[in-house]
Amino acid sequence: MARPVAYAVDRSAGGRTIGSRTAPYTGALILVFVITHLIKFRFVDKMTINDFTILSNTFADFNFWTVFYVVGVTIVAVHVSHGFWSLFQTLGLSHPKYMPVVERLAVVFSLIIGIGFASIPVFLFLSL
């Protein structure tokens, strides 16, 4: 063996962020989140129950569903933060001068998405 000690490697090199490192996992969790959301809100008998009743029954008490939706939207925000800036790379629009700005915009955009959608179940919990 030429070198008994392994080389020091920066695993975050190459633009790896928490969004890019967790993209496969957050993608799978988003699939579960979307399927659960559709089952909970779209595939119900709307002849016997209206949309407001479904929402109020879901978020009236601070229960599993409020936490589920806040965590689910947080996962979506992390996933979107990676997707936003990787879109620019995929389209060939990456440039060393502009990518730091795009990466910051990705974080801001994902925060807006995350806070905006997470505020819905929190608002319903607080107001019902």
Short mmCIF file of C-alpha atoms in Angstrom, two decimals:
data_model
loop_
_atom_site.label_atom_id
_atom_site.label_comp_id
_atom_site.label_asym_id
_atom_site.label_seq_id
_atom_site.Cartn_x
_atom_site.Cartn_y
_atom_site.Cartn_z
CA MET A 1 0.00 0.00 0.00
CA ALA A 2 1.51 3.27 -1.09
CA ARG A 3 -0.39 5.48 1.36
CA PRO A 4 -1.52 4.07 4.71
CA VAL A 5 -3.82 7.04 5.46
CA ALA A 6 -6.80 7.90 3.26
CA TYR A 7 -6.85 11.22 1.45
CA ALA A 8 -8.94 13.99 2.98
CA VAL A 9 -11.98 14.48 0.79
CA ASP A 10 -14.52 17.28 1.00
CA ARG A 11 -17.83 15.49 0.45
CA SER A 12 -19.66 18.76 -0.11
CA ALA A 13 -17.37 19.69 -3.00
CA GLY A 14 -18.95 20.20 -6.39
CA GLY A 15 -21.89 22.29 -5.23
CA ARG A 16 -23.52 19.65 -3.04
CA THR A 17 -26.14 21.09 -0.77
CA ILE A 18 -28.57 19.53 1.66
CA GLY A 19 -31.15 19.64 -1.13
CA SER A 20 -28.95 17.76 -3.59
CA ARG A 21 -27.78 15.22 -1.01
CA THR A 22 -31.32 14.39 0.06
CA ALA A 23 -33.13 14.72 -3.30
CA PRO A 24 -33.81 10.98 -3.80
CA TYR A 25 -35.13 10.62 -0.26
CA THR A 26 -37.20 13.78 -0.26
CA GLY A 27 -38.60 12.79 -3.65
CA ALA A 28 -39.87 9.50 -2.22
CA LEU A 29 -41.28 11.25 0.85
CA ILE A 30 -43.03 13.80 -1.38
CA LEU A 31 -44.67 10.93 -3.27
CA VAL A 32 -46.03 9.58 0.03
CA PHE A 33 -47.12 13.10 1.01
CA VAL A 34 -48.97 13.70 -2.28
CA ILE A 35 -50.71 10.31 -2.22
CA THR A 36 -51.78 10.86 1.39
CA HIS A 37 -52.98 14.38 0.58
CA LEU A 38 -55.05 13.13 -2.36
CA ILE A 39 -56.59 10.34 -0.31
CA LYS A 40 -57.33 12.69 2.60
CA PHE A 41 -58.83 15.59 0.62
CA ARG A 42 -59.77 14.51 -2.90
CA PHE A 43 -61.01 10.94 -2.73
CA VAL A 44 -63.75 11.47 -0.17
CA ASP A 45 -67.50 11.37 -0.60
CA LYS A 46 -68.27 15.04 -1.22
CA MET A 47 -72.00 14.38 -1.25
CA THR A 48 -72.04 13.83 2.51
CA ILE A 49 -69.26 16.19 3.58
CA ASN A 50 -68.04 19.55 2.24
CA ASP A 51 -64.48 20.89 1.88
CA PHE A 52 -64.63 23.13 4.95
CA THR A 53 -65.76 20.26 7.14
CA ILE A 54 -62.88 18.12 5.88
CA LEU A 55 -60.38 20.90 6.65
CA SER A 56 -61.81 21.71 10.05
CA ASN A 57 -61.93 18.05 11.07
CA THR A 58 -58.35 17.57 9.93
CA PHE A 59 -56.73 20.58 11.60
CA ALA A 60 -59.07 21.47 14.48
CA ASP A 61 -56.93 19.73 17.06
CA PHE A 62 -53.15 19.86 17.07
CA ASN A 63 -52.76 16.32 16.01
CA PHE A 64 -50.87 14.08 13.67
CA TRP A 65 -52.21 15.74 10.51
CA THR A 66 -51.07 19.25 11.38
CA VAL A 67 -47.55 17.99 12.07
CA PHE A 68 -47.71 15.76 8.98
CA TYR A 69 -48.51 18.69 6.70
CA VAL A 70 -45.93 21.05 8.19
CA VAL A 71 -43.21 18.38 7.93
CA GLY A 72 -44.38 17.43 4.43
CA VAL A 73 -44.22 21.01 3.19
CA THR A 74 -40.78 21.43 4.77
CA ILE A 75 -39.60 18.40 2.81
CA VAL A 76 -41.07 19.90 -0.36
CA ALA A 77 -39.20 23.17 0.33
CA VAL A 78 -35.87 21.37 0.74
CA HIS A 79 -36.50 19.45 -2.48
CA VAL A 80 -37.48 22.63 -4.35
CA SER A 81 -34.31 24.40 -3.20
CA HIS A 82 -32.29 21.82 -5.11
CA GLY A 83 -34.63 21.71 -8.10
CA PHE A 84 -34.59 25.47 -8.59
CA TRP A 85 -30.85 25.86 -9.11
CA SER A 86 -30.38 22.50 -10.81
CA LEU A 87 -32.88 23.63 -13.44
CA PHE A 88 -30.43 26.32 -14.49
CA GLN A 89 -27.64 23.76 -14.77
CA THR A 90 -29.83 21.38 -16.75
CA LEU A 91 -30.74 24.10 -19.23
CA GLY A 92 -27.08 25.05 -19.61
CA LEU A 93 -27.57 28.43 -17.97
CA SER A 94 -24.99 27.93 -15.25
CA HIS A 95 -22.17 30.43 -15.08
CA PRO A 96 -19.69 30.87 -12.23
CA LYS A 97 -20.64 34.54 -12.00
CA TYR A 98 -24.40 33.98 -11.71
CA MET A 99 -24.76 30.62 -9.96
CA PRO A 100 -24.14 31.96 -6.43
CA VAL A 101 -27.03 34.39 -6.99
CA VAL A 102 -29.21 31.60 -8.39
CA GLU A 103 -28.40 29.40 -5.40
CA ARG A 104 -29.41 32.20 -3.01
CA LEU A 105 -32.60 32.77 -4.98
CA ALA A 106 -33.32 29.04 -4.71
CA VAL A 107 -33.11 29.25 -0.93
CA VAL A 108 -35.35 32.34 -0.83
CA PHE A 109 -37.86 30.74 -3.23
CA SER A 110 -37.97 27.51 -1.23
CA LEU A 111 -38.44 29.46 2.02
CA ILE A 112 -41.37 31.36 0.49
CA ILE A 113 -42.93 28.11 -0.73
CA GLY A 114 -42.32 26.34 2.57
CA ILE A 115 -43.55 29.11 4.85
CA GLY A 116 -46.51 29.86 2.60
CA PHE A 117 -47.81 26.31 2.44
CA ALA A 118 -46.94 25.46 6.06
CA SER A 119 -48.91 28.49 7.21
CA ILE A 120 -52.18 26.95 5.95
CA PRO A 121 -52.45 24.07 8.46
CA VAL A 122 -51.01 26.28 11.22
CA PHE A 123 -53.61 28.98 10.46
CA LEU A 124 -56.41 26.42 10.43
CA PHE A 125 -55.22 24.98 13.73
CA LEU A 126 -55.05 28.41 15.35
CA SER A 127 -58.37 29.66 13.98
CA LEU A 128 -60.57 26.60 14.50
#
